[in-house]
Amino acid sequence: MSATDTPASLPAPHTAQRSPWGEVLHSLSRSGTFLTGLFILLFWVVCALFGQHFVPYDPLASDIINALTPPAADHWFGTDQLGRDVFSRVIVGSRDILTVAPLATILATIAGTALGLVIGYFRGIVDDIVSRVLEAFMAIPVVIIALLAIVALGTSKITVIVVIGLSFAPIIARTVRSAVLAERELDYVAAAKLRHEGALHTMFVEILPNVIPPILVETTVRLGYAIFAVATLSFMGFGIQPPSPDWGLSISSNYGMIGGGFWWTVLFDALAIASLVIGVNLVADGVHGAFND
Amino acid sequence: MTEPGQAANALELKDLSVAYRVGRRNRAVLRNVNLTIKAGEAYGLVGESGCGKSTVALSVVRYLPRNGSITGGSIALDGKDVMKLDAEALRRARADSVSMVYQDPGKALNPSLRIGRQLTEIFELTGVTGQAAQDKALAMLNRVRISDPASVMQRYPHQLSGGMQQRVAIAMALANDPSMLILDEPTTGLDATVEAEVLDLIGQLRRELSASILFISHNLAVVSNMCDRVGVLYAGMLVEEGSTKDVFNDPRHPYTVALLRCLPRGGQRKDQGRLDTIPGFLPGIGATIAGCAFADRCALATERCRAEPPPLYELGDGRLSRCHYHDKAQSLPRATPAEIAAAAPKQAPPVLQVEGLNKTYASHGRPLRAVKDVSVSLRPGETLGLVGESGSGKTTFARLLLGLIAPDDGGSIELEGKQLAPRLASRSEDQVKAVQIVFQNPDSALNRSHSIRHILSRALKRLGGLSGKTLDTRLEELVRSVRLTDRHLAVKPRQLSGGLKQRVAIARAFAGDPRIVVCDEPTSALDVSVQAAILNLLADLQSRQDVSYIFISHDLGVVRYLSDKIAVLYLGRIMEFGPSEAVFSGPHHPYTEALLSAVPKLDRTESLRIRLDGEIPSAANPPTGCVFHTRCPRKIGAICETQEPELTEVQPGHTIRCHIPYAELAKLQKPKTMETA
Ligand SMILES: Nc1ncnc2c1ncn2[C@@H]1O[C@H](COP(=O)(O)OP(=O)(O)OP(=O)(O)O)[C@@H](O)[C@H]1O
Ligand code: SF4
Ligand code: SF4
Ligand SMILES: [Mg+2]
């Protein structure tokens, strides 16, 4: 045994260095895009959670006498045709969309990740068949799938979550698959085979942690689309149901009134949707940037 | 162009200091480097990875990365101060007088453009257009002696082999007829024989062009063959300089002495003693250095060394050494004792017996015989070295043994007398743990998301069948056996250096007490000092545990150090197989002979060098008769083209596949002494 090649002469690991995740957090904390998006998103999350308690009026209480009053000091955003306070409705209206869209995205991520891991890992015929099916599936617009599903299952939040979740899953699966295809060529996967590890262990314990970054990026991007999809479905009457003060729903029941000059019944809900989508997209951009530089 | 002997030096660095900005601090990478390259001279720069070699090269052309800056000193190219040039003048200087070739030829070439287009573009920049540019491009390819230049012009980079790509990259670098050519590790990514060819080419071009050359390499032997003078860089400082012959034969700095001792030289073998190593590590960038930068790793260091930075002492004959005790440098004590316990000669029955192993791939509908009819046997505690150019089937053979790919029907692999199933999935747990591998690239081999503890515990659990307390105890032993410590367990692979990562990979392979460990180029990504430590470790583990190695490396000195038997592969066939000493000392197969003579030697004893012409033929379309006939320097006639020679036993245990009788080979090869570096 050698005298100098002892453990003591080997260098200590570089623990002072930031870990890759620390690096990502650090770059997120310095990204204006991400912080702006996060600010907008957090604003709506707070509204969804606590808006109920701080809004000036009950968003559901009608007051026919004061119907359709334009924005003024006592009703900042005016009132709608039932005399309900638009400001209170916009604030509380974030609640359903911020439940349904994230849940749908999480479902899409879980299903898509599992599917992507399997087809990327096994490749071959499984991949060929499943990939074709997914491609065909992705060619159909979400709204059409949703309509068919809702006709079959009836409207409910659960249906909306399942429909949006499953129609986004293939997109996430595609992202995961291409990341897995690159990972499985690395030698640590061969090393796992040389320990007779099962496919499940190799996929979920060995490969999955290394493909988290692209999954996170894709998930935040999908969240933006999910918000948009939920709003669209609600607008069409297939999403969130009355009497919820949901934005899409409100726009759909009031947009006939723009012609009459009652713009405030629609504008603020539309702005709310836009701001939430923009906020999420800014977050997504920031996350993408943090993982890719 | 500058005539040799003219006043202006091709390159002059005066007190050059460069820093990289990391975490809001400027960290010194080069410290007052003084270096002069005369017109027409070839200057070699050597040193461990991270000592700043590439930074020197990048500074000269002012191509430093964004966070790099020149913090002091001056750079003069052909007498012109590079720092004073404005953007336009700098562009002109780069276009007209300096060219750079990098380690990875892929980087210099645009993957989406045909070679012809990329080359003519360079001439078009200088004002030559149309057919004239085409002609010049073709002439350039001829100049770098590429085979069939007209067809190369039509191809895309990925359709060329690594060696051909590097030739094209050199052609591009020469297109502007530079007066200064900077080569940063130009052959590191290439096979030994391709490397030899490219080096020959650079040598010939040097004579034709009279360009000055800055040649950067971590391979001391390569530098010794290419360069007139050499500089040794350590922690961003020049620590020794002199004529190549002087520095390598009579080093005057302990660092140079130590570097040279890390290499297995003159056919050194594992049973003759361990390699020397350099303890410790290069100071990180930006480190404050009070006395001598090498003091922490230098066995000759005294109080004076730690307090007083040594100047560059002038030793006469243009020799410089940055050591207070330069006259005693060669008395540097060994860092690793050479002595080892004498091993008992092995007489046990073979642990591995491979008979008639074949692997055929389909390539564009044609069968491609990646491994053809390979038979070898190996005893416990022995190493089988696999040698051959890239594409000769070394890795395929290793993967067949491991069961990662399935062989064709017919052959057999026996482990300790028992048949091994061709597929990994059908092998028993015992058989799986008995054959393991250390991969070339630890970054790919170790899961970057897992801690070292997780990686090794999992291996102990699956391969060693351990759990709970016994696992923890064994983990500690295992970690100690590869000379790591507990504190290395908690971290992730990226927090370890290349050498430490490779130790983890070795520990993982040894987790289940393997009988055979495949080592696929385990040290080719490492510095010589780290390589020496890893080779010592492998040799120690082998002598203690009686494990057998299948050792693949393109470095024949390294293969020779560790191997008891050698199999020389060419186009998937064994050309020669036998005891290491017999294969290396000869008489040997003409292919082995060519491989051995392609190895650059430190002592520059250029014996008659045998060169292999052209590229290795495609395995999908192997030559008729003896597959080596298209390149064989000793081909005897038509019989070589029509009839495939048998693998014949020329001495007990030593087989050769050649039509030339053994006695004749002995006569032909006699005049030369075939010693590897
Ligand atoms: N852009 C950069 N920012 C910060 N540090 C850097 C940068 N580029 C290189 N370094 C560090 O500067 C030191 C010198 O690097 P350099 O690439 O010049 O070394 P080298 O001798 O060429 O090494 P090798 O043999 O590995 O090519 C190393 O510690 C390296 O990690
Ligand atoms: S100056 Fe001292 S520490 Fe530095 S190399 Fe010379 S003997 Fe070693
Ligand atoms: S058989 Fe002929 S071509 Fe083949 S190695 Fe021998 S001499 Fe060369
Ligand atoms: Mg370098």
GROMACS .gro file of C-alpha atoms in nm, chain B residues 45-357:
model
  313
  338LEU     CA    1   0.334   2.343  -2.344
  339VAL     CA    2   0.260   2.065  -2.096
  340GLY     CA    3   0.099   2.035  -1.755
  341GLU     CA    4  -0.194   1.885  -1.565
  342SER     CA    5  -0.551   1.958  -1.662
  343GLY     CA    6  -0.653   2.299  -1.535
  344CYS     CA    7  -0.304   2.446  -1.515
  345GLY     CA    8  -0.395   2.705  -1.778
  346LYS     CA    9  -0.265   2.565  -2.107
  347SER     CA   10  -0.576   2.641  -2.307
  348THR     CA   11  -0.598   2.982  -2.146
  349VAL     CA   12  -0.257   3.066  -2.291
  350ALA     CA   13  -0.377   2.962  -2.635
  351LEU     CA   14  -0.700   3.156  -2.609
  352SER     CA   15  -0.525   3.471  -2.486
  353VAL     CA   16  -0.294   3.476  -2.785
  354VAL     CA   17  -0.588   3.513  -3.023
  355ARG     CA   18  -0.788   3.710  -2.766
  356TYR     CA   19  -1.064   3.449  -2.767
  357LEU     CA   20  -1.097   3.428  -2.390
  358PRO     CA   21  -1.443   3.337  -2.260
  359ARG     CA   22  -1.665   3.629  -2.161
  360ASN     CA   23  -1.562   3.619  -1.797
  361GLY     CA   24  -1.190   3.606  -1.877
  362SER     CA   25  -0.967   3.910  -1.895
  363ILE     CA   26  -0.602   3.990  -1.944
  364THR     CA   27  -0.498   4.158  -1.621
  365GLY     CA   28  -0.142   4.238  -1.707
  366GLY     CA   29   0.151   4.195  -1.942
  367SER     CA   30   0.166   4.197  -2.317
  368ILE     CA   31   0.130   3.964  -2.613
  369ALA     CA   32   0.318   4.027  -2.933
  370LEU     CA   33   0.256   3.834  -3.252
  371ASP     CA   34   0.525   3.887  -3.515
  372GLY     CA   35   0.637   4.187  -3.316
  373LYS     CA   36   0.290   4.344  -3.317
  374ASP     CA   37   0.126   4.406  -2.982
  375VAL     CA   38  -0.202   4.213  -2.995
  376MET     CA   39  -0.347   4.411  -2.707
  377LYS     CA   40  -0.319   4.736  -2.899
  378LEU     CA   41  -0.501   4.611  -3.208
  379ASP     CA   42  -0.849   4.748  -3.271
  380ALA     CA   43  -1.130   4.510  -3.361
  381GLU     CA   44  -1.064   4.526  -3.733
  382ALA     CA   45  -0.689   4.480  -3.704
  383LEU     CA   46  -0.745   4.192  -3.464
  384ARG     CA   47  -0.979   4.026  -3.710
  385ARG     CA   48  -0.719   4.067  -3.983
  386ALA     CA   49  -0.446   3.925  -3.765
  387ARG     CA   50  -0.663   3.624  -3.686
  388ALA     CA   51  -0.754   3.577  -4.051
  389ASP     CA   52  -0.404   3.627  -4.188
  390SER     CA   53  -0.146   3.506  -3.946
  391VAL     CA   54  -0.273   3.283  -3.663
  392SER     CA   55  -0.472   2.962  -3.679
  393MET     CA   56  -0.592   2.733  -3.408
  394VAL     CA   57  -0.674   2.362  -3.406
  395TYR     CA   58  -0.871   2.225  -3.112
  396GLN     CA   59  -0.896   1.887  -2.950
  397ASP     CA   60  -1.238   1.814  -3.087
  398PRO     CA   61  -1.238   1.847  -3.468
  399GLY     CA   62  -1.617   1.830  -3.458
  400LYS     CA   63  -1.622   2.175  -3.300
  401ALA     CA   64  -1.428   2.339  -3.581
  402LEU     CA   65  -1.653   2.199  -3.851
  403ASN     CA   66  -2.008   2.302  -3.927
  404PRO     CA   67  -2.214   1.982  -3.921
  405SER     CA   68  -2.466   2.107  -4.177
  406LEU     CA   69  -2.228   2.215  -4.451
  407ARG     CA   70  -2.032   1.998  -4.691
  408ILE     CA   71  -1.656   1.996  -4.638
  409GLY     CA   72  -1.600   2.155  -4.979
  410ARG     CA   73  -1.831   2.445  -4.897
  411GLN     CA   74  -1.659   2.511  -4.563
  412LEU     CA   75  -1.314   2.512  -4.717
  413THR     CA   76  -1.397   2.731  -5.017
  414GLU     CA   77  -1.565   2.977  -4.781
  415ILE     CA   78  -1.231   3.045  -4.616
  416PHE     CA   79  -1.071   3.128  -4.949
  417GLU     CA   80  -1.365   3.341  -5.050
  418LEU     CA   81  -1.304   3.549  -4.739
  419THR     CA   82  -0.960   3.627  -4.871
  420GLY     CA   83  -1.102   3.733  -5.206
  421VAL     CA   84  -1.050   3.420  -5.414
  422THR     CA   85  -1.380   3.310  -5.567
  423GLY     CA   86  -1.547   3.052  -5.786
  424GLN     CA   87  -1.344   2.777  -5.944
  425ALA     CA   88  -1.019   2.920  -5.810
  426ALA     CA   89  -1.144   2.881  -5.453
  427GLN     CA   90  -1.260   2.528  -5.530
  428ASP     CA   91  -0.917   2.440  -5.667
  429LYS     CA   92  -0.744   2.585  -5.366
  430ALA     CA   93  -0.969   2.390  -5.132
  431LEU     CA   94  -0.889   2.069  -5.315
  432ALA     CA   95  -0.518   2.148  -5.305
  433MET     CA   96  -0.545   2.204  -4.933
  434LEU     CA   97  -0.703   1.863  -4.880
  435ASN     CA   98  -0.427   1.709  -5.087
  436ARG     CA   99  -0.178   1.881  -4.870
  437VAL     CA  100  -0.311   1.719  -4.554
  438ARG     CA  101  -0.290   1.387  -4.741
  439ILE     CA  102  -0.647   1.289  -4.706
  440SER     CA  103  -0.741   0.992  -4.923
  441ASP     CA  104  -0.976   1.072  -5.211
  442PRO     CA  105  -1.004   1.450  -5.154
  443ALA     CA  106  -1.260   1.502  -5.431
  444SER     CA  107  -1.512   1.279  -5.257
  445VAL     CA  108  -1.430   1.429  -4.917
  446MET     CA  109  -1.529   1.771  -5.059
  447GLN     CA  110  -1.878   1.632  -5.120
  448ARG     CA  111  -1.923   1.486  -4.773
  449TYR     CA  112  -2.061   1.620  -4.448
  450PRO     CA  113  -1.840   1.617  -4.136
  451HIS     CA  114  -2.026   1.326  -3.973
  452GLN     CA  115  -1.947   1.110  -4.274
  453LEU     CA  116  -1.576   1.132  -4.191
  454SER     CA  117  -1.383   0.944  -3.924
  455GLY     CA  118  -1.227   1.133  -3.634
  456GLY     CA  119  -0.884   1.123  -3.798
  457MET     CA  120  -1.019   1.256  -4.127
  458GLN     CA  121  -1.212   1.530  -3.950
  459GLN     CA  122  -0.898   1.641  -3.775
  460ARG     CA  123  -0.714   1.648  -4.110
  461VAL     CA  124  -0.988   1.870  -4.250
  462ALA     CA  125  -0.967   2.094  -3.943
  463ILE     CA  126  -0.593   2.121  -3.999
  464ALA     CA  127  -0.650   2.197  -4.368
  465MET     CA  128  -0.884   2.478  -4.265
  466ALA     CA  129  -0.629   2.610  -4.019
  467LEU     CA  130  -0.362   2.610  -4.288
  468ALA     CA  131  -0.579   2.776  -4.550
  469ASN     CA  132  -0.467   3.127  -4.458
  470ASP     CA  133  -0.102   3.022  -4.462
  471PRO     CA  134  -0.055   3.120  -4.097
  472SER     CA  135   0.278   3.221  -3.953
  473MET     CA  136   0.166   3.093  -3.614
  474LEU     CA  137  -0.021   2.768  -3.568
  475ILE     CA  138  -0.169   2.689  -3.228
  476LEU     CA  139  -0.257   2.326  -3.165
  477ASP     CA  140  -0.451   2.261  -2.844
  478GLU     CA  141  -0.451   1.885  -2.777
  479PRO     CA  142  -0.497   1.811  -3.148
  480THR     CA  143  -0.469   1.433  -3.114
  481THR     CA  144  -0.611   1.362  -2.770
  482GLY     CA  145  -0.941   1.234  -2.907
  483LEU     CA  146  -0.779   1.005  -3.163
  484ASP     CA  147  -0.664   0.645  -3.176
  485ALA     CA  148  -0.298   0.566  -3.127
  486THR     CA  149  -0.230   0.492  -3.495
  487VAL     CA  150  -0.441   0.782  -3.618
  488GLU     CA  151  -0.265   1.000  -3.366
  489ALA     CA  152   0.071   0.891  -3.504
  490GLU     CA  153  -0.042   0.975  -3.857
  491VAL     CA  154  -0.173   1.316  -3.764
  492LEU     CA  155   0.147   1.391  -3.575
  493ASP     CA  156   0.353   1.284  -3.875
  494LEU     CA  157   0.142   1.513  -4.088
  495ILE     CA  158   0.196   1.807  -3.853
  496GLY     CA  159   0.569   1.733  -3.854
  497GLN     CA  160   0.585   1.728  -4.235
  498LEU     CA  161   0.374   2.040  -4.270
  499ARG     CA  162   0.604   2.216  -4.031
  500ARG     CA  163   0.895   2.162  -4.262
  501GLU     CA  164   0.694   2.276  -4.565
  502LEU     CA  165   0.536   2.580  -4.408
  503SER     CA  166   0.798   2.715  -4.174
  504ALA     CA  167   0.513   2.821  -3.948
  505SER     CA  168   0.585   2.853  -3.580
  506ILE     CA  169   0.389   2.615  -3.364
  507LEU     CA  170   0.252   2.632  -3.013
  508PHE     CA  171   0.173   2.271  -2.930
  509ILE     CA  172  -0.036   2.203  -2.622
  510SER     CA  173  -0.072   1.853  -2.486
  511HIS     CA  174  -0.090   1.660  -2.165
  512ASN     CA  175   0.085   1.373  -2.342
  513LEU     CA  176   0.453   1.418  -2.268
  514ALA     CA  177   0.563   1.163  -2.527
  515VAL     CA  178   0.376   1.341  -2.804
  516VAL     CA  179   0.532   1.675  -2.714
  517SER     CA  180   0.874   1.519  -2.696
  518ASN     CA  181   0.840   1.397  -3.053
  519MET     CA  182   0.698   1.718  -3.196
  520CYS     CA  183   0.870   2.009  -3.032
  521ASP     CA  184   1.206   2.183  -3.020
  522ARG     CA  185   1.148   2.343  -2.685
  523VAL     CA  186   0.907   2.272  -2.409
  524GLY     CA  187   0.757   2.467  -2.123
  525VAL     CA  188   0.600   2.310  -1.814
  526LEU     CA  189   0.306   2.504  -1.676
  527TYR     CA  190   0.193   2.468  -1.316
  528ALA     CA  191  -0.085   2.671  -1.153
  529GLY     CA  192  -0.058   2.928  -1.429
  530MET     CA  193   0.317   2.970  -1.393
  531LEU     CA  194   0.596   2.848  -1.613
  532VAL     CA  195   0.799   2.624  -1.382
  533GLU     CA  196   1.049   2.479  -1.624
  534GLU     CA  197   1.162   2.550  -1.975
  535GLY     CA  198   1.430   2.423  -2.203
  536SER     CA  199   1.504   2.219  -2.510
  537THR     CA  200   1.281   1.914  -2.528
  538LYS     CA  201   1.573   1.676  -2.501
  539ASP     CA  202   1.709   1.844  -2.189
  540VAL     CA  203   1.380   1.878  -2.009
  541PHE     CA  204   1.271   1.519  -2.062
  542ASN     CA  205   1.608   1.355  -2.012
  543ASP     CA  206   1.738   1.577  -1.737
  544PRO     CA  207   1.446   1.754  -1.569
  545ARG     CA  208   1.536   2.026  -1.321
  546HIS     CA  209   1.206   2.089  -1.151
  547PRO     CA  210   1.053   1.838  -0.906
  548TYR     CA  211   0.716   1.871  -1.079
  549THR     CA  212   0.860   1.769  -1.416
  550VAL     CA  213   1.050   1.488  -1.247
  551ALA     CA  214   0.730   1.365  -1.085
  552LEU     CA  215   0.522   1.389  -1.403
  553LEU     CA  216   0.773   1.181  -1.594
  554ARG     CA  217   0.776   0.916  -1.322
  555CYS     CA  218   0.400   0.865  -1.341
  556LEU     CA  219   0.426   0.704  -1.682
  557PRO     CA  220   0.484   0.333  -1.717
  558ARG     CA  221   0.808   0.340  -1.914
  559GLY     CA  222   1.041   0.100  -2.082
  560GLY     CA  223   0.792  -0.185  -2.065
  561GLN     CA  224   0.740  -0.162  -1.690
  562ARG     CA  225   0.500  -0.424  -1.554
  563LYS     CA  226   0.277  -0.443  -1.251
  564ASP     CA  227   0.476  -0.723  -1.092
  565GLN     CA  228   0.791  -0.513  -1.108
  566GLY     CA  229   0.651  -0.245  -0.883
  567ARG     CA  230   0.399   0.032  -0.855
  568LEU     CA  231   0.402   0.354  -1.053
  569ASP     CA  232   0.499   0.674  -0.880
  570THR     CA  233   0.224   0.929  -0.820
  571ILE     CA  234   0.201   1.297  -0.736
  572PRO     CA  235   0.021   1.343  -0.407
  573GLY     CA  236  -0.229   1.624  -0.365
  574PHE     CA  237  -0.381   1.853  -0.620
  575LEU     CA  238  -0.321   2.159  -0.831
  576PRO     CA  239  -0.411   2.477  -0.638
  577GLY     CA  240  -0.753   2.601  -0.747
  578ILE     CA  241  -0.779   2.908  -0.969
  579GLY     CA  242  -0.730   3.236  -0.787
  580ALA     CA  243  -0.559   3.066  -0.490
  581THR     CA  244  -0.314   3.288  -0.307
  582ILE     CA  245   0.029   3.136  -0.336
  583ALA     CA  246   0.281   3.252  -0.081
  584GLY     CA  247   0.596   3.059  -0.162
  585CYS     CA  248   0.647   2.792  -0.422
  586ALA     CA  249   0.319   2.686  -0.585
  587PHE     CA  250   0.430   2.322  -0.580
  588ALA     CA  251   0.536   2.320  -0.215
  589ASP     CA  252   0.230   2.130  -0.087
  590ARG     CA  253   0.304   1.840  -0.317
  591CYS     CA  254   0.680   1.851  -0.319
  592ALA     CA  255   0.877   1.609  -0.105
  593LEU     CA  256   1.181   1.834  -0.127
  594ALA     CA  257   1.001   2.138   0.012
  595THR     CA  258   1.166   2.326   0.298
  596GLU     CA  259   1.075   2.629   0.506
  597ARG     CA  260   1.236   2.848   0.247
  598CYS     CA  261   1.010   2.708  -0.024
  599ARG     CA  262   0.697   2.801   0.169
  600ALA     CA  263   0.812   3.152   0.245
  601GLU     CA  264   1.004   3.266  -0.057
  602PRO     CA  265   0.858   3.231  -0.407
  603PRO     CA  266   1.131   3.084  -0.625
  604PRO     CA  267   1.227   3.296  -0.926
  605LEU     CA  268   1.285   3.141  -1.265
  606TYR     CA  269   1.647   3.042  -1.223
  607GLU     CA  270   1.853   3.054  -1.540
  608LEU     CA  271   2.054   2.736  -1.571
  609GLY     CA  272   2.234   2.813  -1.896
  610ASP     CA  273   2.164   2.673  -2.244
  611GLY     CA  274   1.828   2.846  -2.236
  612ARG     CA  275   1.716   2.630  -1.945
  613LEU     CA  276   1.492   2.772  -1.675
  614SER     CA  277   1.359   2.622  -1.353
  615ARG     CA  278   1.139   2.778  -1.090
  616CYS     CA  279   1.282   2.580  -0.800
  617HIS     CA  280   1.517   2.683  -0.522
  618TYR     CA  281   1.673   2.341  -0.533
  619HIS     CA  282   1.680   2.281  -0.907
  620ASP     CA  283   2.014   2.104  -0.880
  621LYS     CA  284   1.858   1.843  -0.651
  622ALA     CA  285   1.530   1.804  -0.838
  623GLN     CA  286   1.604   1.451  -0.951
  624SER     CA  287   1.667   1.333  -0.600
  625LEU     CA  288   1.296   1.383  -0.534
  626PRO     CA  289   1.193   1.082  -0.323
  627ARG     CA  290   0.921   0.860  -0.462
  628ALA     CA  291   0.573   0.950  -0.344
  629THR     CA  292   0.457   0.591  -0.376
  630PRO     CA  293   0.691   0.311  -0.279
  631ALA     CA  294   0.759   0.081  -0.569
  632GLU     CA  295   0.790  -0.239  -0.366
  633ILE     CA  296   0.520  -0.496  -0.381
  634ALA     CA  297   0.498  -0.848  -0.253
  635ALA     CA  298   0.605  -1.094  -0.517
  636ALA     CA  299   0.303  -1.267  -0.664
  637ALA     CA  300   0.296  -1.643  -0.682
  638PRO     CA  301   0.280  -1.774  -1.036
  639LYS     CA  302  -0.075  -1.858  -1.133
  640GLN     CA  303  -0.157  -2.218  -1.213
  641ALA     CA  304  -0.528  -2.226  -1.138
  642PRO     CA  305  -0.778  -2.343  -1.401
  643PRO     CA  306  -0.909  -2.062  -1.622
  644VAL     CA  307  -1.178  -1.836  -1.480
  645LEU     CA  308  -1.288  -1.735  -1.828
  646GLN     CA  309  -1.296  -1.948  -2.139
  647VAL     CA  310  -1.439  -1.796  -2.457
  648GLU     CA  311  -1.478  -2.019  -2.762
  649GLY     CA  312  -1.575  -1.910  -3.113
  650LEU     CA  313  -1.762  -1.595  -3.012
   0.00000   0.00000   0.00000
